[in-house]
Amino acid sequence: MENRIDVSQLMADIRMRANAELRERAFDRGNTPEFSDAELFDLVERVLRGAVDDADRKVLLLSEILAGNKDVTLEPSARLTSHRPVVGPFIVFVKRRLLQPLTQWLYEYSMDNFRRQAQINRILFATVQALAIETARLRLELDAAHDSASKRGSGAA
Amino acid sequence: MKLACVVQRYGLEVVGGSESHCRSIAERLAAHHDVTVLTSCASDYLSWKNTYPAGASAVGPVRVQRFAVERPRNTHRFAELNNIVASGRATADDEAEWFRENGPQVPGLLDHLRAHGREYDRVLFWTYRYSPSYFGVPLVRDRAILVPTAEEDPVIWLRSVPEFFTLPRGYVFLTPEEADLVRSRANAPLPPSCVIGTGLETAESVVAGVSRPGPFVLYLGRVDPNKGCETLLRYFQQFVDREGARVQLVLAGPVFMPVPSHPAIVPLGFVDEATRAALLNSALALVVPSPYESLCIALLEGWNHSRPALVNGRCRVLKGQVMRANGGLFYGNATEFATALRELLDRPEMATQIGRQGLEYVNQQYRWPTVMHTLETFLASS
């Protein structure tokens, strides 16, 4: 077909322009002088975007390390119980049949926000993981550079 | 071949994506095979209340065997289970209970598969997340063909799913991205599969367009936060607030969320087929903001009318479809949305050409003879 348009090329151009606009906003009005460097901005954007895009697909190390720690676990579902031995079942019945329907609107509102919070946590964990990987990589490169420099130093001596 | 199609709901009034897909396929298979649809008596996917009579009937050319739903969904308990599942803390029992409560609970259908499943050459199951498929596939796994309609939502991450994905004899996928997703989750290499998508009839070019003041982008379907509409409305408002009302957003579908009162945002509510076609013929582009899809039929419909698409690039299926078709643009944030929309507005010839490329892709991949040929070949060989 004549004049066929390659969407991947077009999207690369659109993304470049969108990134330039975003950088300008973040630099000029966002009080982040580091973003005056376009190359640095692109690297930062790539790391953060990669973390966000893959957040749902990854086993996150931080989640695994924290697993089972009740202090950092969201517990959105209300457990309807009573500690009273005799009237307990009646109290639970009243809670379930009367109080729960009355507070349904609050429950649904909270649930929606808990879901959003859980998703934000996941994205933040993914971002921390991406940054930790970058740091670890730099650490390894730095160690290798030190090693080779010290070898060169001892060889010269 | 003697075929059974298992699906959660079935009927002319049932408009869900996987249910419509099942009906379209079953009706076409019935032209060459002995086809029975095994389904529930429910028409509503939220309550699963019995509305159709149980027993045998016919819907068009297809024999339908309906089974009563044992009990409607306990919505409160289901909401609780959803939260447990979404939190990633579900036990095996919680997961089994989630699949039961997701419903519809049709023990008669499962008994039928136990007693008569071996009388069918193949049993096709639609949508892994519903109870008839989840509990039915293991009963006839040597002849089960699963049409999973899998999406990247929390259910795919349940711990029982990888094992379940190893059970069927074969798979019918809607997109290559869906196949990749299921493959990545299964505990073992997948059995033979094919990718069919769905079929479309040629759009009527004689349908008149609609008259609106200026260009508009069109959203088709339920206006619902789960479909990405909250984000779409926010991005679009930012765009028109910054650039002026150069374009309108027309929402054609039932509304399930607050829509801001804004002169550039036009919620039409439910529209009939003729209006839908007229809107598609007149729109600048079709916008698809959904974060989760296994196949977006609205996207294919847009291309069927030569409309370019503007889709949520965070959804792998949508992005993959757009890239393969060369039929649209995608966005990952508000700035990309604005840049891509500006591109479509400022370069109408480019937009028209991208729409044409989308139509060309539909002509190659998504006409019924092509789709059914792929499926028939697969069923004969699997």
XYZ file of C-alpha atoms in Angstrom, chain A residues 28-157:
130
model
C 11.331 24.303 34.528
C 8.451 24.081 36.939
C 9.307 20.979 38.922
C 12.385 22.383 40.653
C 14.558 19.434 39.611
C 17.707 20.994 38.110
C 19.171 17.517 37.394
C 16.638 17.178 34.566
C 18.412 19.869 32.577
C 20.408 16.893 31.293
C 18.190 15.157 28.701
C 20.203 11.955 28.764
C 19.932 11.675 32.525
C 16.194 12.338 32.349
C 15.749 9.586 29.745
C 17.612 7.100 31.936
C 15.522 7.993 34.989
C 12.295 7.836 32.990
C 13.235 4.439 31.562
C 13.998 2.918 34.979
C 10.753 4.231 36.505
C 8.591 3.302 33.527
C 10.054 -0.212 33.444
C 9.286 -0.636 37.153
C 5.692 0.570 36.761
C 4.978 -1.427 33.594
C 6.149 -4.711 35.089
C 4.899 -4.222 38.648
C 2.053 -6.714 38.219
C 4.201 -9.374 36.563
C 7.104 -9.589 38.966
C 7.721 -11.520 42.142
C 8.814 -8.580 44.288
C 11.670 -9.250 46.655
C 10.519 -6.714 49.222
C 7.034 -8.299 49.365
C 8.623 -11.709 49.895
C 10.933 -10.403 52.633
C 8.011 -8.741 54.407
C 5.578 -11.630 53.878
C 3.877 -12.691 57.073
C 4.787 -9.497 58.922
C 1.389 -8.405 60.232
C 2.587 -4.873 61.016
C 2.909 -4.087 57.314
C -0.032 -6.130 55.986
C -3.208 -4.393 54.884
C -6.197 -6.098 56.524
C -9.221 -4.587 54.806
C -11.803 -7.276 55.624
C -13.602 -6.860 58.933
C -13.826 -10.142 60.837
C -17.172 -10.245 62.592
C -16.599 -12.016 65.897
C -17.512 -11.748 69.572
C -15.561 -12.913 72.616
C -18.717 -13.375 74.730
C -19.410 -17.059 75.302
C -23.229 -17.120 75.508
C -24.581 -14.064 73.718
C -21.673 -14.066 71.241
C -23.550 -15.738 68.357
C -26.422 -13.255 68.805
C -24.014 -10.286 68.743
C -22.354 -11.621 65.589
C -25.823 -12.118 64.057
C -26.751 -8.464 64.836
C -23.443 -7.225 63.470
C -23.863 -9.222 60.282
C -27.556 -8.559 59.662
C -27.916 -5.011 60.956
C -24.629 -3.155 61.263
C -22.977 -4.566 58.179
C -25.754 -3.544 55.738
C -25.907 -0.091 57.361
C -22.185 0.464 56.885
C -22.019 -1.110 53.428
C -21.394 2.242 51.715
C -18.394 2.932 53.969
C -17.121 -0.606 53.419
C -17.232 -0.252 49.634
C -15.632 3.197 49.747
C -12.809 1.897 51.959
C -12.338 -1.220 49.852
C -11.841 0.822 46.721
C -9.218 2.918 48.468
C -7.528 -0.135 49.986
C -7.279 -1.627 46.501
C -5.690 1.568 45.177
C -3.319 1.706 48.141
C -2.302 -1.934 47.581
C -1.573 -1.128 43.929
C 0.461 1.955 44.845
C 2.436 -0.159 47.331
C 3.126 -2.721 44.633
C 4.348 -0.056 42.204
C 6.546 1.498 44.902
C 8.007 -1.903 45.802
C 8.714 -2.526 42.113
C 10.374 0.883 41.846
C 12.526 0.280 44.924
C 13.498 -3.103 43.437
C 14.464 -1.497 40.117
C 16.560 1.114 41.928
C 18.164 -1.542 44.127
C 19.131 -3.507 41.010
C 20.628 -0.376 39.451
C 22.584 0.347 42.645
C 23.808 -3.242 42.922
C 24.906 -3.194 39.301
C 26.826 0.051 39.842
C 28.374 -1.411 42.996
C 29.584 -4.464 41.039
C 30.976 -2.276 38.244
C 32.678 -0.038 40.780
C 34.207 -3.038 42.581
C 35.431 -4.443 39.260
C 36.924 -1.062 38.351
C 38.664 -0.874 41.758
C 40.016 -4.417 41.334
C 41.422 -3.766 37.908
C 42.890 -0.429 39.045
C 44.583 -2.047 42.032
C 45.897 -4.881 39.834
C 47.313 -2.329 37.428
C 48.778 -0.477 40.410
C 50.445 -3.588 41.861
C 51.700 -4.650 38.387
C 53.356 -1.278 37.917
C 54.995 -1.585 41.322
